[in-house]
Tab-separated table of C-alpha atoms in Angstrom:
chain	number	residue	atom	x	y	z
A	1	MET	CA	60.670	60.313	33.638
A	2	THR	CA	57.315	59.396	35.058
A	3	SER	CA	57.605	56.684	37.772
A	4	TYR	CA	54.813	54.284	37.508
A	5	LEU	CA	55.310	52.200	41.033
A	6	ASN	CA	51.910	53.854	42.860
A	7	ASN	CA	49.968	52.545	40.316
A	8	ILE	CA	47.787	49.384	40.866
A	9	ALA	CA	45.271	48.643	38.145
A	10	LEU	CA	41.710	47.369	39.034
A	11	ILE	CA	39.599	44.663	37.502
A	12	GLY	CA	36.677	43.588	38.831
A	13	SER	CA	33.601	45.485	41.386
A	14	HIS	CA	35.585	47.245	43.481
A	15	ALA	CA	33.878	49.540	45.871
A	16	GLU	CA	34.300	53.062	45.827
A	17	ASP	CA	35.761	53.515	50.338
A	18	PHE	CA	37.901	51.097	48.733
A	19	GLN	CA	39.375	53.335	46.191
A	20	THR	CA	39.107	56.333	48.313
A	21	GLU	CA	40.738	54.453	51.124
A	22	LEU	CA	43.745	53.965	47.751
A	23	LYS	CA	44.594	57.638	46.833
A	24	LYS	CA	44.874	58.380	50.978
A	25	ALA	CA	47.281	56.318	51.085
A	26	GLY	CA	49.175	57.845	48.092
A	27	LEU	CA	48.621	55.043	45.681
A	28	VAL	CA	46.668	55.315	41.949
A	29	PRO	CA	43.626	53.486	41.401
A	30	VAL	CA	43.141	52.875	37.719
A	31	THR	CA	39.717	50.653	36.101
A	32	PHE	CA	40.030	48.519	33.338
A	33	ASP	CA	37.208	47.270	32.200
A	34	SER	CA	38.765	43.828	29.942
A	35	ALA	CA	41.648	41.589	31.265
A	36	ASP	CA	43.011	42.351	27.728
A	37	ASN	CA	42.793	46.129	28.091
A	38	LEU	CA	44.619	45.250	31.224
A	39	LEU	CA	47.899	42.962	29.709
A	40	ALA	CA	47.588	45.490	26.942
A	41	GLY	CA	50.295	48.121	29.250
A	42	LEU	CA	51.279	45.622	32.211
A	43	ASP	CA	54.307	47.844	32.520
A	44	SER	CA	52.650	50.425	33.897
A	45	TYR	CA	50.813	48.806	36.579
A	46	PRO	CA	53.285	47.072	39.116
A	47	VAL	CA	49.797	46.023	41.070
A	48	VAL	CA	47.062	44.058	39.380
A	49	ALA	CA	43.625	44.044	41.831
A	50	LEU	CA	41.129	41.863	41.038
A	51	SER	CA	37.464	41.277	42.499
A	52	GLY	CA	34.789	39.277	42.348
A	53	ASN	CA	34.600	36.515	39.228
A	54	ASP	CA	34.214	38.760	35.963
A	55	HIS	CA	37.110	39.580	35.926
A	56	GLY	CA	39.173	37.683	32.791
A	57	LEU	CA	42.514	36.605	35.328
A	58	ASP	CA	41.518	33.292	36.042
A	59	GLU	CA	43.788	31.124	33.865
A	60	LYS	CA	46.958	29.411	34.518
A	61	ASN	CA	49.036	31.860	31.750
A	62	THR	CA	47.835	34.766	32.130
A	63	ILE	CA	48.309	34.100	35.964
A	64	SER	CA	51.998	33.099	35.322
A	65	VAL	CA	52.759	36.435	32.543
A	66	LEU	CA	51.348	38.300	35.502
A	67	LEU	CA	53.692	36.384	37.829
A	68	ASP	CA	57.136	36.620	35.953
A	69	ALA	CA	56.824	39.593	35.528
A	70	GLY	CA	57.085	41.220	39.104
A	71	LYS	CA	53.203	41.760	39.118
A	72	ILE	CA	51.757	41.751	42.339
A	73	LEU	CA	48.739	39.738	42.442
A	74	VAL	CA	45.633	40.672	44.727
A	75	ALA	CA	42.390	39.185	44.706
A	76	PHE	CA	39.219	39.890	46.834
A	77	ASP	CA	36.576	37.358	46.874
A	78	PRO	CA	37.475	36.425	43.478
A	79	GLY	CA	35.501	32.369	42.809
A	80	ALA	CA	36.992	28.651	43.163
A	81	LYS	CA	38.701	29.467	39.492
A	82	TYR	CA	41.019	31.975	39.841
A	83	LEU	CA	42.341	30.181	43.070
A	84	SER	CA	42.831	26.364	41.302
A	85	SER	CA	44.322	28.109	38.244
A	86	LEU	CA	47.083	29.811	41.053
A	87	HIS	CA	47.532	27.580	43.285
A	88	ALA	CA	48.761	25.933	39.321
A	89	ALA	CA	50.486	28.766	38.066
A	90	THR	CA	52.880	28.619	41.151
A	91	ARG	CA	52.573	24.937	42.561
A	92	THR	CA	53.485	25.821	45.741
A	93	PRO	CA	53.128	23.470	49.263
A	94	ILE	CA	50.037	25.344	50.122
A	95	ASP	CA	46.598	24.398	48.725
A	96	LEU	CA	45.969	28.213	47.775
A	97	THR	CA	41.997	26.221	46.400
A	98	ALA	CA	41.899	26.016	50.401
A	99	MET	CA	42.246	29.675	50.611
A	100	LYS	CA	39.209	31.842	51.720
A	101	PRO	CA	39.781	35.900	50.794
A	102	THR	CA	37.325	37.289	50.857
A	103	LEU	CA	36.374	41.339	50.271
A	104	ASN	CA	37.542	41.919	53.260
A	105	ARG	CA	41.090	39.771	53.545
A	106	PRO	CA	42.767	39.212	50.065
A	107	LEU	CA	44.725	36.957	48.892
A	108	VAL	CA	48.103	38.823	48.198
A	109	ILE	CA	50.923	36.814	46.084
A	110	TYR	CA	54.035	38.186	44.324
A	111	LYS	CA	57.606	36.441	42.600
A	112	LYS	CA	60.904	37.083	43.380
A	113	ASN	CA	63.943	35.676	42.200
A	114	GLY	CA	62.338	33.377	40.888
A	115	ASP	CA	60.665	31.858	44.851
A	116	ILE	CA	56.797	32.607	45.580
A	117	TYR	CA	55.691	35.400	48.671
A	118	VAL	CA	52.327	35.344	49.658
A	119	PRO	CA	51.832	37.994	53.281
A	120	LEU	CA	49.130	35.719	54.659
A	121	ASN	CA	46.264	38.292	56.259
A	122	PRO	CA	45.839	36.484	60.233
A	123	LYS	CA	42.272	36.683	62.547
A	124	VAL	CA	43.047	37.754	65.773
A	125	LYS	CA	41.595	35.542	68.179
A	126	THR	CA	38.390	36.637	70.046
A	127	GLY	CA	37.829	35.607	73.736
A	128	PHE	CA	41.366	35.231	73.801
A	129	GLU	CA	41.260	31.663	74.670
A	130	VAL	CA	44.411	30.278	76.453
A	131	PRO	CA	46.748	28.119	74.754
A	132	ASN	CA	48.077	26.712	77.597
A	133	GLY	CA	49.242	27.057	81.420
A	134	LYS	CA	52.460	29.196	80.750
A	135	PHE	CA	50.090	30.997	78.906
A	136	GLN	CA	48.246	33.017	82.250
A	137	PRO	CA	47.338	36.855	82.564
A	138	VAL	CA	47.379	36.605	85.730
A	139	LYS	CA	46.505	39.882	88.355
A	140	SER	CA	48.183	39.772	91.498
A	141	SER	CA	49.822	41.064	94.278
A	142	ASN	CA	52.393	39.933	97.449
A	143	PHE	CA	48.736	40.227	99.515
A	144	ILE	CA	45.720	39.648	96.845
A	145	ILE	CA	45.765	37.630	94.190
A	146	ASN	CA	43.549	38.314	91.582
A	147	THR	CA	42.791	36.654	88.370
A	148	GLU	CA	40.082	39.400	86.867
A	149	ARG	CA	40.706	39.431	82.999
A	150	ASN	CA	41.867	42.521	81.925
A	151	GLU	CA	41.337	42.678	78.301
A	152	ALA	CA	43.577	44.652	75.480
A	153	LYS	CA	41.803	46.824	73.140
A	154	GLN	CA	43.076	47.038	69.300
A	155	ALA	CA	42.126	49.554	67.411
A	156	LYS	CA	42.247	48.554	64.030
A	157	THR	CA	42.699	44.397	63.469
A	158	CYS	CA	41.712	42.344	60.358
A	159	ASP	CA	38.410	41.737	61.755
A	160	ASP	CA	37.032	45.207	61.559
A	161	LEU	CA	34.552	44.938	57.889
A	162	ASP	CA	33.677	48.116	57.486
A	163	ASP	CA	38.064	49.110	57.485
A	164	PRO	CA	39.766	49.112	53.947
A	165	ALA	CA	42.739	49.891	55.422
A	166	ASN	CA	43.696	46.745	56.078
A	167	ALA	CA	43.663	45.705	53.376
A	168	ILE	CA	46.054	48.483	51.594
A	169	GLU	CA	48.426	48.569	54.680
A	170	GLN	CA	49.380	44.943	53.498
A	171	ILE	CA	49.388	45.919	49.716
A	172	LYS	CA	51.735	49.091	50.962
A	173	ARG	CA	54.086	46.411	52.527
A	174	ALA	CA	53.918	43.817	49.617
A	175	ILE	CA	55.268	46.723	47.247
A	176	ASN	CA	58.113	47.351	49.572
A	177	ALA	CA	59.021	44.268	49.283
A	178	SER	CA	58.630	43.192	46.043
A	179	ASN	CA	61.105	46.646	44.864
A	180	GLU	CA	63.347	45.959	47.628
A	181	ASN	CA	67.108	44.886	45.977
A	182	PRO	CA	68.886	41.578	46.838
A	183	GLN	CA	71.322	43.420	48.366
A	184	ASP	CA	69.081	45.118	50.912
A	185	ASP	CA	67.054	41.824	52.206
A	186	LYS	CA	67.203	40.398	54.622
A	187	ALA	CA	71.402	40.234	56.022
A	188	PRO	CA	72.017	36.770	57.341
A	189	VAL	CA	72.453	36.302	60.782
A	190	SER	CA	76.452	35.713	61.158
A	191	GLY	CA	77.109	31.614	61.318
A	192	GLU	CA	74.283	30.995	59.573
A	193	VAL	CA	73.653	28.632	56.658
A	194	ASP	CA	71.248	27.847	54.057
A	195	GLY	CA	71.652	25.154	52.110
A	196	LEU	CA	67.888	23.886	51.427
A	197	ASP	CA	67.209	24.836	48.000
A	198	PRO	CA	68.113	22.386	45.893
A	199	GLY	CA	68.406	24.879	42.948
A	200	SER	CA	66.660	24.599	39.465
A	201	ASP	CA	67.618	21.295	37.826
A	202	VAL	CA	65.523	19.668	39.736
A	203	ALA	CA	61.852	18.028	39.830
A	204	PHE	CA	59.378	16.688	42.680
A	205	TYR	CA	60.429	20.156	44.916
A	206	LYS	CA	58.340	22.780	46.188
A	207	LYS	CA	59.618	26.206	48.113
A	208	ILE	CA	57.454	28.727	48.935
A	209	HIS	CA	57.908	31.836	51.848
A	210	LEU	CA	55.153	32.824	53.838
A	211	SER	CA	55.030	36.150	56.136
A	212	ILE	CA	52.032	36.775	58.784
A	213	PRO	CA	52.401	40.410	59.419
A	214	TYR	CA	50.600	42.347	62.476
A	215	ASP	CA	50.163	46.108	64.118
A	216	TYR	CA	48.358	45.469	67.387
A	217	HIS	CA	47.396	48.693	69.071
A	218	ILE	CA	46.554	48.722	73.071
A	219	GLN	CA	44.091	51.080	74.194
A	220	ARG	CA	44.023	50.263	78.185
A	221	LEU	CA	45.992	51.989	79.983
A	222	ALA	CA	47.004	48.786	83.035
A	223	TYR	CA	48.042	52.145	85.493
A	224	THR	CA	47.270	55.987	85.916
A	225	ASN	CA	47.284	58.509	88.760
A	226	GLY	CA	43.194	58.455	87.828
A	227	GLY	CA	42.646	55.126	88.456
A	228	GLU	CA	43.368	51.478	86.970
A	229	ASP	CA	42.331	49.829	82.990
A	230	ILE	CA	41.811	52.777	80.999
A	231	THR	CA	40.413	52.894	77.916
A	232	THR	CA	42.265	55.208	76.242
A	233	SER	CA	42.120	57.133	73.036
A	234	ASP	CA	45.031	59.140	73.124
A	235	SER	CA	47.553	58.062	70.563
A	236	ASN	CA	50.726	59.389	72.402
A	237	CYS	CA	49.263	56.453	74.682
A	238	ILE	CA	48.491	53.695	72.804
A	239	GLN	CA	51.224	50.954	72.582
A	240	VAL	CA	51.722	49.727	69.326
A	241	TYR	CA	53.433	46.382	68.700
A	242	HIS	CA	54.626	44.730	65.831
A	243	THR	CA	54.767	40.704	65.098
A	244	GLU	CA	56.128	39.469	62.013
A	245	TRP	CA	56.302	35.769	61.653
A	246	ASN	CA	58.565	34.647	58.479
A	247	MET	CA	58.476	31.111	57.212
A	248	THR	CA	60.115	29.154	54.394
A	249	ILE	CA	59.000	25.857	53.339
A	250	HIS	CA	60.905	23.170	51.381
A	251	VAL	CA	59.500	20.391	50.573
A	252	TYR	CA	61.131	17.437	49.074
A	253	ALA	CA	59.942	14.040	47.497
A	254	THR	CA	62.619	11.647	47.727
A	255	ASN	CA	63.299	8.549	46.410
A	256	SER	CA	60.238	7.985	44.037
A	257	ASN	CA	58.641	9.813	41.465
A	258	PRO	CA	55.163	10.894	43.070
A	259	VAL	CA	53.039	11.756	39.462
A	260	GLY	CA	50.162	9.356	39.582
A	261	GLN	CA	50.601	7.922	43.072
A	262	THR	CA	48.584	7.561	46.889
A	263	ALA	CA	49.773	7.854	50.092
A	264	ASP	CA	49.134	4.004	50.124
A	265	THR	CA	51.327	3.055	46.780
A	266	TYR	CA	53.789	6.366	47.033
A	267	GLY	CA	57.274	4.174	47.564
A	268	GLY	CA	58.885	7.061	48.724
A	269	THR	CA	59.564	9.766	51.687
A	270	VAL	CA	58.009	13.206	51.442
A	271	TYR	CA	60.571	15.877	53.885
A	272	THR	CA	59.399	19.183	54.857
A	273	TYR	CA	61.205	21.688	56.190
A	274	VAL	CA	60.265	24.197	57.926
A	275	VAL	CA	62.742	28.185	58.884
A	276	HIS	CA	61.269	29.873	60.897
A	277	ASP	CA	61.874	33.192	61.913
A	278	GLY	CA	60.417	37.189	62.079
A	279	VAL	CA	60.773	39.680	65.317
A	280	HIS	CA	58.264	40.639	67.654
A	281	GLU	CA	58.779	44.414	68.242
A	282	ARG	CA	57.317	47.405	69.529
A	283	LYS	CA	56.422	48.716	66.331
A	284	SER	CA	58.891	52.096	65.202
A	285	GLY	CA	57.380	55.789	65.305
A	286	SER	CA	54.865	53.957	68.259
A	287	PRO	CA	54.457	55.241	71.819
A	288	GLY	CA	57.287	53.977	74.662
A	289	ARG	CA	56.361	51.981	77.262
A	290	SER	CA	54.444	53.998	80.276
A	291	THR	CA	56.499	54.520	83.433
A	292	SER	CA	56.276	56.234	86.513
A	293	SER	CA	58.730	56.898	89.593
A	294	SER	CA	57.331	57.686	92.932
A	295	THR	CA	58.752	59.571	95.673
A	296	GLY	CA	58.589	58.143	99.343
A	297	LEU	CA	56.467	54.879	100.508
A	298	LEU	CA	52.936	56.520	100.111
A	299	GLY	CA	53.896	57.066	96.458
A	300	GLN	CA	53.425	55.291	93.488
A	301	GLY	CA	55.842	53.714	90.125
A	302	TRP	CA	55.121	51.864	87.310
A	303	GLU	CA	55.772	50.197	83.554
A	304	TYR	CA	54.059	49.122	81.242
A	305	TYR	CA	53.744	47.042	78.911
A	306	PHE	CA	57.036	44.053	79.091
A	307	THR	CA	55.830	41.212	76.504
A	308	ASP	CA	57.892	38.206	78.636
A	309	ILE	CA	56.744	35.525	77.485
A	310	LEU	CA	55.213	34.530	73.298
A	311	GLY	CA	54.828	31.464	71.306
A	312	TYR	CA	54.818	30.674	67.664
A	313	THR	CA	52.648	26.955	66.472
A	314	PHE	CA	52.996	24.997	63.590
A	315	ARG	CA	50.439	22.433	64.058
A	316	ASN	CA	48.079	19.552	62.224
A	317	ALA	CA	44.934	21.093	62.964
A	318	SER	CA	43.157	16.967	61.809
A	319	ALA	CA	44.054	14.268	64.231
A	320	SER	CA	45.095	11.958	60.727
A	321	GLY	CA	49.078	12.254	62.179
A	322	PHE	CA	49.309	12.759	59.093
A	323	LEU	CA	53.074	14.661	59.681
A	324	SER	CA	55.715	12.867	61.595
A	325	LYS	CA	58.146	15.971	62.827
A	326	THR	CA	61.945	14.173	63.021
A	327	SER	CA	63.700	17.183	64.242
A	328	GLN	CA	63.014	20.507	65.672
A	329	GLN	CA	65.507	23.114	66.554
A	330	PRO	CA	67.049	24.945	68.818
A	331	ASP	CA	67.110	22.281	71.272
A	332	GLU	CA	65.361	23.651	74.488
A	333	ASN	CA	68.119	21.714	76.855
A	334	ILE	CA	71.183	22.504	74.510
A	335	TYR	CA	72.554	26.132	75.661
A	336	ASP	CA	74.954	27.993	77.305
A	337	PRO	CA	74.192	31.440	79.296
A	338	ARG	CA	76.819	33.723	79.000
A	339	ASP	CA	76.335	37.738	80.786
A	340	ASN	CA	72.612	37.725	81.019
A	341	MET	CA	72.719	36.001	76.764
A	342	PHE	CA	70.975	32.328	76.778
A	343	LEU	CA	72.523	31.076	73.561
A	344	TYR	CA	71.189	28.289	71.088
A	345	ASN	CA	72.136	26.585	67.581
A	346	ILE	CA	70.494	25.106	65.175
A	347	SER	CA	72.300	22.280	63.347
A	348	LYS	CA	70.785	20.371	60.853
A	349	GLN	CA	71.728	18.077	57.519
A	350	GLN	CA	69.857	15.657	55.618
A	351	LYS	CA	70.905	13.278	52.453
A	352	MET	CA	68.168	12.113	49.907
A	353	THR	CA	67.466	10.946	47.251
A	354	LEU	CA	66.114	13.253	44.705
A	355	PHE	CA	65.110	13.618	40.937
A	356	ARG	CA	66.623	15.631	37.703
A	357	SER	CA	64.261	17.924	36.724
A	358	ASN	CA	64.015	15.277	33.474
A	359	LYS	CA	62.389	13.066	36.179
A	360	LYS	CA	64.571	10.037	35.580
A	361	GLN	CA	67.687	10.877	37.350
A	362	THR	CA	68.133	10.508	40.496
A	363	TRP	CA	71.057	12.667	42.748
A	364	GLU	CA	72.037	12.927	45.776
A	365	PHE	CA	71.402	16.067	47.667
A	366	THR	CA	71.890	17.459	51.698
A	367	ALA	CA	70.339	19.711	52.528
A	368	ASP	CA	71.888	21.889	54.740
A	369	TYR	CA	70.905	24.594	57.271
A	370	GLN	CA	73.107	26.370	60.573
A	371	LYS	CA	72.042	29.448	62.127
A	372	PRO	CA	73.236	30.497	65.842
A	373	CYS	CA	70.480	31.813	68.533
A	374	ALA	CA	70.764	34.207	71.005
A	375	TRP	CA	68.454	36.301	73.328
A	376	ASN	CA	69.021	38.355	75.971
A	377	ARG	CA	67.192	37.461	79.191
A	378	PHE	CA	64.994	34.770	77.574
A	379	GLN	CA	65.041	31.105	77.432
A	380	MET	CA	63.705	28.901	74.359
A	381	HIS	CA	61.510	26.610	75.243
A	382	LEU	CA	59.694	24.111	72.898
A	383	ASP	CA	56.339	23.354	73.761
A	384	MET	CA	53.892	21.157	71.955
A	385	PRO	CA	50.522	19.027	73.516
A	386	ASN	CA	51.800	16.820	70.713
A	387	TRP	CA	54.504	15.589	69.649
A	388	ASN	CA	53.923	15.887	65.786
A	389	ASP	CA	53.346	19.684	66.030
A	390	ALA	CA	55.924	22.415	65.993
A	391	GLY	CA	55.720	24.592	68.784
A	392	TYR	CA	58.260	27.170	70.022
A	393	VAL	CA	58.774	29.383	73.488
A	394	LEU	CA	60.251	32.017	74.114
A	395	SER	CA	60.089	33.296	78.417
A	396	TYR	CA	61.211	35.653	80.150
A	397	ASN	CA	64.227	34.273	82.979
A	398	ASP	CA	66.222	37.063	84.900
A	399	TYR	CA	64.241	39.072	87.870
A	400	TYR	CA	61.806	35.861	87.603
A	401	ASN	CA	61.206	33.298	85.498
A	402	VAL	CA	57.898	33.476	83.504
A	403	TRP	CA	58.306	29.140	82.359
A	404	ASP	CA	58.545	27.853	86.194
A	405	ASP	CA	55.838	30.535	87.228
A	406	PRO	CA	53.115	31.729	84.658
A	407	GLY	CA	50.347	32.853	87.318
A	408	PHE	CA	53.253	34.694	89.704
A	409	LYS	CA	52.373	33.210	92.607
A	410	GLU	CA	55.883	32.089	93.966
A	411	SER	CA	57.825	35.859	95.539
A	412	LYS	CA	60.813	35.638	93.204
A	413	TRP	CA	59.132	37.961	90.772
A	414	TYR	CA	58.868	40.822	93.461
A	415	ASP	CA	61.423	39.776	95.984
A	416	PRO	CA	63.788	41.152	95.461
A	417	GLY	CA	62.508	41.153	91.454
A	418	VAL	CA	61.610	43.558	89.157
A	419	PHE	CA	61.176	46.829	91.890
A	420	GLU	CA	63.815	49.168	93.563
A	421	ILE	CA	64.122	52.288	95.584
A	422	SER	CA	66.733	54.273	93.654
A	423	ASN	CA	67.633	57.854	94.857
A	424	GLY	CA	63.965	57.598	96.991
A	425	ASN	CA	61.985	56.745	94.362
A	426	GLN	CA	59.948	53.653	93.941
A	427	VAL	CA	60.524	52.101	89.948
A	428	VAL	CA	60.732	49.267	88.174
A	429	LYS	CA	64.418	47.912	87.308
A	430	LYS	CA	65.653	48.315	83.823
A	431	LEU	CA	63.606	45.225	81.678
A	432	PRO	CA	64.542	43.749	78.242
A	433	ASP	CA	64.214	45.729	74.764
A	434	ASP	CA	60.507	44.752	73.399
A	435	LYS	CA	62.402	43.169	70.098
A	436	LEU	CA	62.869	40.014	69.834
A	437	LEU	CA	64.039	38.168	67.529
A	438	LEU	CA	62.677	34.519	66.733
A	439	SER	CA	64.029	31.619	65.250
A	440	GLY	CA	63.785	28.273	64.369
A	441	LEU	CA	63.361	24.856	61.852
A	442	SER	CA	61.016	22.451	62.220
A	443	VAL	CA	61.413	19.712	59.707
A	444	PHE	CA	58.213	16.623	59.175
A	445	SER	CA	58.459	13.461	57.577
A	446	SER	CA	55.496	11.944	55.929
A	447	LYS	CA	54.024	10.048	52.304
A	448	ILE	CA	51.958	12.214	49.769
A	449	GLY	CA	49.114	13.830	50.239
A	450	LYS	CA	47.141	17.100	52.101
A	451	VAL	CA	46.980	18.776	55.811
A	452	PRO	CA	45.274	21.338	56.847
A	453	LEU	CA	47.527	23.353	59.694
A	454	HIS	CA	46.948	25.645	62.346
A	455	LEU	CA	48.893	28.866	62.524
A	456	GLU	CA	49.342	30.471	65.983
A	457	PHE	CA	50.831	33.271	66.700
A	458	ASP	CA	50.537	34.557	71.182
A	459	TYR	CA	51.801	36.596	72.905
A	460	ILE	CA	51.959	38.545	77.046
A	461	PRO	CA	52.278	42.059	77.375
A	462	ARG	CA	53.196	42.654	81.303
A	463	ALA	CA	52.791	45.709	83.851
A	464	PHE	CA	53.816	46.030	86.907
A	465	ASP	CA	53.474	48.270	89.453
A	466	ILE	CA	54.079	49.415	92.994
A	467	SER	CA	52.084	51.622	95.060
A	468	SER	CA	54.258	51.218	99.069
A	469	ALA	CA	56.776	49.756	99.850
A	470	PHE	CA	55.258	46.114	100.937
A	471	HIS	CA	52.854	46.774	97.559
A	472	TYR	CA	53.168	44.844	94.397
A	473	LYS	CA	50.744	44.223	91.471
A	474	THR	CA	51.364	42.931	87.747
A	475	SER	CA	49.172	42.637	85.519
A	476	ALA	CA	48.470	41.788	81.768
A	477	ALA	CA	46.484	43.029	78.699
A	478	ASP	CA	45.535	39.436	78.794
A	479	VAL	CA	46.939	36.929	76.003
A	480	ILE	CA	46.381	38.695	72.500
A	481	GLY	CA	46.517	35.565	69.462
A	482	ILE	CA	46.400	36.151	65.754
A	483	TYR	CA	46.517	33.097	63.659
A	484	VAL	CA	45.687	31.571	59.717
A	485	ASP	CA	42.782	28.953	59.813
A	486	ASP	CA	42.086	28.118	55.726
A	487	PHE	CA	46.680	26.564	55.075
A	488	VAL	CA	46.566	23.381	53.864
A	489	LEU	CA	49.911	21.605	53.103
A	490	ASP	CA	50.170	20.067	49.851
A	491	LEU	CA	51.930	17.222	48.470
A	492	THR	CA	51.061	16.420	45.696
A	493	TRP	CA	52.159	16.154	42.494
A	494	ASP	CA	50.263	16.021	38.925
A	495	GLU	CA	53.715	16.797	36.339
């Protein structure tokens, strides 16, 4: 039997180099000159990629048919009509008409088990702006404090406008995710209770699954026998970090029918629940940390890179104060330190009055989310310049405490710190693996309306070096950040 899993239908104008890269990636592109021809042979194409305005796939009913059939829709610079119809067909809590897909950064969307999934294509921060005082890419020793910047380089980013490989990688991820069997999906954490979905017999409820995946390639070698801060193109030396920040957003209009209402006239309350999860880790198959141990007091020992702080923020991009945060968990002040682990818990229950799907009857729903969280030698901190933002920071606290001393100005990081003499060698002590699970629950209340949001993920890969018994150094690959800035929360209903 012929497998059609790798077939991708193209409609509209697609560049030759894009089609060539599709073939290199094992995908089979087939070009269609009309929407009617495509729809006639729909079963053979799990992915439909459209480009520009002249494709004929911009009607709400057509889009609904494609999504209900399990098709992955990929839109390159699709035009306003397509985005408007897509938003009407999906009714997501994200305003898809506000998104800005381009020829290099497409909008990917698909439906699975009745839910809408959108993997977002982030941008990479330029200039490496420090989000706050806790993210300091310092370089220092016990003798000299040197704050020169050591920029991390990347082999490929979403900002590489001449390389279609990023869009193709996004398509392949969506294919893999949409084809997973339910039993293959992410297993719940032991003790996790997710009772936030009120079921199908409900009105004025929205839900979406978002993911922000990104691979960052660090081409800068912090320390080598030939010098420091050396740029390399050797794939055996380039360290790659994989970030996957997932959010499931649930939106409930409570107590009052929101259709036809404004923020001033609506008599109810809208609650927005954002469940954060995911992972930040070394990409599978990529090189591990660079390590070197030295013999005697005149040698040199180093280890890099180690992510000792990361943060993910979900904040209002305007000064409107539209969203009022009612809860952010886990609570940074409530934890159990046990065997080098910091144990936290997320626990939220809330009763709310919802409408049945007939939009006349009401009923009482209890939103319930429980999840235990634990990190090896990392603590959770809630870091928000504005209380109504949601900001989470995981920071290392063992041989040193990066939250209390982000500038490495105190002596704890080297005395006794991360260094030791082992069998006559100067070495860096065992540091935790670069694999940090993400967790969090953010809850907001509001009236009906729309609000722009800024999503950002930042981290610092750290490096340590000992060049003599009394000369210690730390440096970093600067602040690495990815963000999404065309994200609008849609808390309105028109039907």
